[in-house]
mmCIF file with all atom_site columns, C-alpha atoms in Angstrom:
data_model
loop_
_atom_site.group_PDB
_atom_site.id
_atom_site.type_symbol
_atom_site.label_atom_id
_atom_site.label_alt_id
_atom_site.label_comp_id
_atom_site.label_asym_id
_atom_site.label_entity_id
_atom_site.label_seq_id
_atom_site.pdbx_PDB_ins_code
_atom_site.Cartn_x
_atom_site.Cartn_y
_atom_site.Cartn_z
_atom_site.occupancy
_atom_site.B_iso_or_equiv
_atom_site.pdbx_formal_charge
_atom_site.auth_seq_id
_atom_site.auth_comp_id
_atom_site.auth_asym_id
_atom_site.auth_atom_id
_atom_site.pdbx_PDB_model_num
ATOM 1  C CA . MET R 1 1  ? -10.120 14.624  -10.538 1.00 0.00 ? 1  MET R CA 1
ATOM 2  C CA . ILE R 1 2  ? -9.059  10.930  -10.220 1.00 0.00 ? 2  ILE R CA 1
ATOM 3  C CA . LYS R 1 3  ? -12.180 8.663   -11.035 1.00 0.00 ? 3  LYS R CA 1
ATOM 4  C CA . ILE R 1 4  ? -12.328 6.011   -8.637  1.00 0.00 ? 4  ILE R CA 1
ATOM 5  C CA . GLN R 1 5  ? -13.383 2.343   -10.455 1.00 0.00 ? 5  GLN R CA 1
ATOM 6  C CA . THR R 1 6  ? -13.603 0.212   -7.545  1.00 0.00 ? 6  THR R CA 1
ATOM 7  C CA . SER R 1 7  ? -15.749 0.422   -4.391  1.00 0.00 ? 7  SER R CA 1
ATOM 8  C CA . LEU R 1 8  ? -14.223 0.592   -1.183  1.00 0.00 ? 8  LEU R CA 1
ATOM 9  C CA . SER R 1 9  ? -15.164 -2.598  -0.044  1.00 0.00 ? 9  SER R CA 1
ATOM 10 C CA . GLU R 1 10 ? -13.506 -4.244  -2.774  1.00 0.00 ? 10 GLU R CA 1
ATOM 11 C CA . VAL R 1 11 ? -10.441 -2.607  -2.209  1.00 0.00 ? 11 VAL R CA 1
ATOM 12 C CA . LYS R 1 12 ? -10.419 -3.740  1.545   1.00 0.00 ? 12 LYS R CA 1
ATOM 13 C CA . ASN R 1 13 ? -11.022 -7.282  0.135   1.00 0.00 ? 13 ASN R CA 1
ATOM 14 C CA . THR R 1 14 ? -8.438  -7.140  -2.167  1.00 0.00 ? 14 THR R CA 1
ATOM 15 C CA . ILE R 1 15 ? -5.793  -5.805  0.255   1.00 0.00 ? 15 ILE R CA 1
ATOM 16 C CA . ASN R 1 16 ? -7.080  -8.400  3.236   1.00 0.00 ? 16 ASN R CA 1
ATOM 17 C CA . GLN R 1 17 ? -6.167  -11.108 0.709   1.00 0.00 ? 17 GLN R CA 1
ATOM 18 C CA . MET R 1 18 ? -2.380  -9.858  0.783   1.00 0.00 ? 18 MET R CA 1
ATOM 19 C CA . LYS R 1 19 ? -1.949  -9.985  4.600   1.00 0.00 ? 19 LYS R CA 1
ATOM 20 C CA . GLU R 1 20 ? 0.886   -11.641 5.653   1.00 0.00 ? 20 GLU R CA 1
ATOM 21 C CA . LYS R 1 21 ? 2.346   -11.968 2.341   1.00 0.00 ? 21 LYS R CA 1
ATOM 22 C CA . GLU R 1 22 ? 5.499   -10.426 0.951   1.00 0.00 ? 22 GLU R CA 1
ATOM 23 C CA . LEU R 1 23 ? 4.980   -7.129  -1.568  1.00 0.00 ? 23 LEU R CA 1
ATOM 24 C CA . GLU R 1 24 ? 6.456   -5.065  -3.596  1.00 0.00 ? 24 GLU R CA 1
ATOM 25 C CA . VAL R 1 25 ? 5.460   -1.409  -2.356  1.00 0.00 ? 25 VAL R CA 1
ATOM 26 C CA . THR R 1 26 ? 5.905   1.548   -4.841  1.00 0.00 ? 26 THR R CA 1
ATOM 27 C CA . LEU R 1 27 ? 5.224   5.008   -3.390  1.00 0.00 ? 27 LEU R CA 1
ATOM 28 C CA . ASN R 1 28 ? 4.315   8.206   -5.594  1.00 0.00 ? 28 ASN R CA 1
ATOM 29 C CA . LEU R 1 29 ? 5.659   10.902  -3.468  1.00 0.00 ? 29 LEU R CA 1
ATOM 30 C CA . GLY R 1 30 ? 4.732   13.769  -5.805  1.00 0.00 ? 30 GLY R CA 1
ATOM 31 C CA . ARG R 1 31 ? 7.067   16.067  -8.207  1.00 0.00 ? 31 ARG R CA 1
ATOM 32 C CA . ASN R 1 32 ? 8.426   12.114  -10.004 1.00 0.00 ? 32 ASN R CA 1
ATOM 33 C CA . LYS R 1 33 ? 9.672   11.234  -6.851  1.00 0.00 ? 33 LYS R CA 1
ATOM 34 C CA . PHE R 1 34 ? 9.103   7.341   -6.391  1.00 0.00 ? 34 PHE R CA 1
ATOM 35 C CA . VAL R 1 35 ? 10.442  4.718   -3.688  1.00 0.00 ? 35 VAL R CA 1
ATOM 36 C CA . SER R 1 36 ? 9.843   1.243   -3.970  1.00 0.00 ? 36 SER R CA 1
ATOM 37 C CA . PHE R 1 37 ? 10.496  -1.555  -0.908  1.00 0.00 ? 37 PHE R CA 1
ATOM 38 C CA . MET R 1 38 ? 9.838   -5.033  -0.052  1.00 0.00 ? 38 MET R CA 1
ATOM 39 C CA . GLY R 1 39 ? 7.552   -5.411  2.535   1.00 0.00 ? 39 GLY R CA 1
ATOM 40 C CA . LYS R 1 40 ? 5.103   -7.456  4.046   1.00 0.00 ? 40 LYS R CA 1
ATOM 41 C CA . LEU R 1 41 ? 1.394   -6.380  4.453   1.00 0.00 ? 41 LEU R CA 1
ATOM 42 C CA . GLY R 1 42 ? 0.935   -6.350  8.413   1.00 0.00 ? 42 GLY R CA 1
ATOM 43 C CA . GLY R 1 43 ? -2.236  -5.276  10.097  1.00 0.00 ? 43 GLY R CA 1
ATOM 44 C CA . VAL R 1 44 ? -5.650  -4.503  8.226   1.00 0.00 ? 44 VAL R CA 1
ATOM 45 C CA . TYR R 1 45 ? -7.585  -1.937  9.955   1.00 0.00 ? 45 TYR R CA 1
ATOM 46 C CA . PRO R 1 46 ? -11.210 -0.416  9.206   1.00 0.00 ? 46 PRO R CA 1
ATOM 47 C CA . ALA R 1 47 ? -9.453  3.014   8.101   1.00 0.00 ? 47 ALA R CA 1
ATOM 48 C CA . LEU R 1 48 ? -5.921  2.027   7.264   1.00 0.00 ? 48 LEU R CA 1
ATOM 49 C CA . PHE R 1 49 ? -3.562  -0.858  6.749   1.00 0.00 ? 49 PHE R CA 1
ATOM 50 C CA . THR R 1 50 ? 0.257   -1.443  7.681   1.00 0.00 ? 50 THR R CA 1
ATOM 51 C CA . VAL R 1 51 ? 3.215   -2.701  5.775   1.00 0.00 ? 51 VAL R CA 1
ATOM 52 C CA . ILE R 1 52 ? 6.433   -3.955  7.477   1.00 0.00 ? 52 ILE R CA 1
ATOM 53 C CA . PRO R 1 53 ? 9.412   -3.177  5.553   1.00 0.00 ? 53 PRO R CA 1
ATOM 54 C CA . LEU R 1 54 ? 12.089  -5.983  5.069   1.00 0.00 ? 54 LEU R CA 1
ATOM 55 C CA . ASP R 1 55 ? 14.840  -3.528  4.964   1.00 0.00 ? 55 ASP R CA 1
ATOM 56 C CA . LYS R 1 56 ? 15.814  -2.845  8.420   1.00 0.00 ? 56 LYS R CA 1
ATOM 57 C CA . ASN R 1 57 ? 17.375  0.859   7.230   1.00 0.00 ? 57 ASN R CA 1
ATOM 58 C CA . PHE R 1 58 ? 14.090  1.975   5.647   1.00 0.00 ? 58 PHE R CA 1
ATOM 59 C CA . ASN R 1 59 ? 12.840  5.237   7.353   1.00 0.00 ? 59 ASN R CA 1
ATOM 60 C CA . GLY R 1 60 ? 9.725   5.953   5.736   1.00 0.00 ? 60 GLY R CA 1
ATOM 61 C CA . LYS R 1 61 ? 6.041   5.782   6.225   1.00 0.00 ? 61 LYS R CA 1
ATOM 62 C CA . THR R 1 62 ? 4.686   2.148   6.571   1.00 0.00 ? 62 THR R CA 1
ATOM 63 C CA . SER R 1 63 ? 0.749   2.701   7.410   1.00 0.00 ? 63 SER R CA 1
ATOM 64 C CA . TYR R 1 64 ? -1.593  3.880   4.338   1.00 0.00 ? 64 TYR R CA 1
ATOM 65 C CA . SER R 1 65 ? -5.340  4.591   3.876   1.00 0.00 ? 65 SER R CA 1
ATOM 66 C CA . TYR R 1 66 ? -7.352  3.424   1.875   1.00 0.00 ? 66 TYR R CA 1
ATOM 67 C CA . SER R 1 67 ? -7.928  6.004   -0.425  1.00 0.00 ? 67 SER R CA 1
ATOM 68 C CA . GLU R 1 68 ? -4.029  6.450   -1.154  1.00 0.00 ? 68 GLU R CA 1
ATOM 69 C CA . TYR R 1 69 ? -4.492  2.702   -2.390  1.00 0.00 ? 69 TYR R CA 1
ATOM 70 C CA . MET R 1 70 ? -7.555  3.653   -4.591  1.00 0.00 ? 70 MET R CA 1
ATOM 71 C CA . CYS R 1 71 ? -5.946  6.772   -6.175  1.00 0.00 ? 71 CYS R CA 1
ATOM 72 C CA . GLY R 1 72 ? -2.701  5.276   -7.077  1.00 0.00 ? 72 GLY R CA 1
ATOM 73 C CA . LYS R 1 73 ? -0.376  6.886   -4.426  1.00 0.00 ? 73 LYS R CA 1
ATOM 74 C CA . VAL R 1 74 ? 0.565   3.683   -3.168  1.00 0.00 ? 74 VAL R CA 1
ATOM 75 C CA . LYS R 1 75 ? 0.776   0.594   -5.230  1.00 0.00 ? 75 LYS R CA 1
ATOM 76 C CA . LEU R 1 76 ? 1.136   -3.267  -4.039  1.00 0.00 ? 76 LEU R CA 1
ATOM 77 C CA . LYS R 1 77 ? 2.440   -5.983  -6.058  1.00 0.00 ? 77 LYS R CA 1
ATOM 78 C CA . GLU R 1 78 ? 2.653   -9.578  -4.648  1.00 0.00 ? 78 GLU R CA 1
ATOM 79 C CA . ASN R 1 79 ? 5.810   -11.353 -5.523  1.00 0.00 ? 79 ASN R CA 1
#
């Protein structure tokens, strides 16, 4: 089991500060598969946040829950 060291409110504040900024998003798809793309943090909602990919050909999931971020399945890095 993954130990979570930050609270949900801290994670929401961290993600809210990245709103409207360009980010490098790294997704862990499991079985040693990773996808990275450049995107812009779009909406921040109570249960999830959305990322707008800058690449028009990206065909992937663009909304993520805070638990995916807390567990490390989604990583956001500011440019």
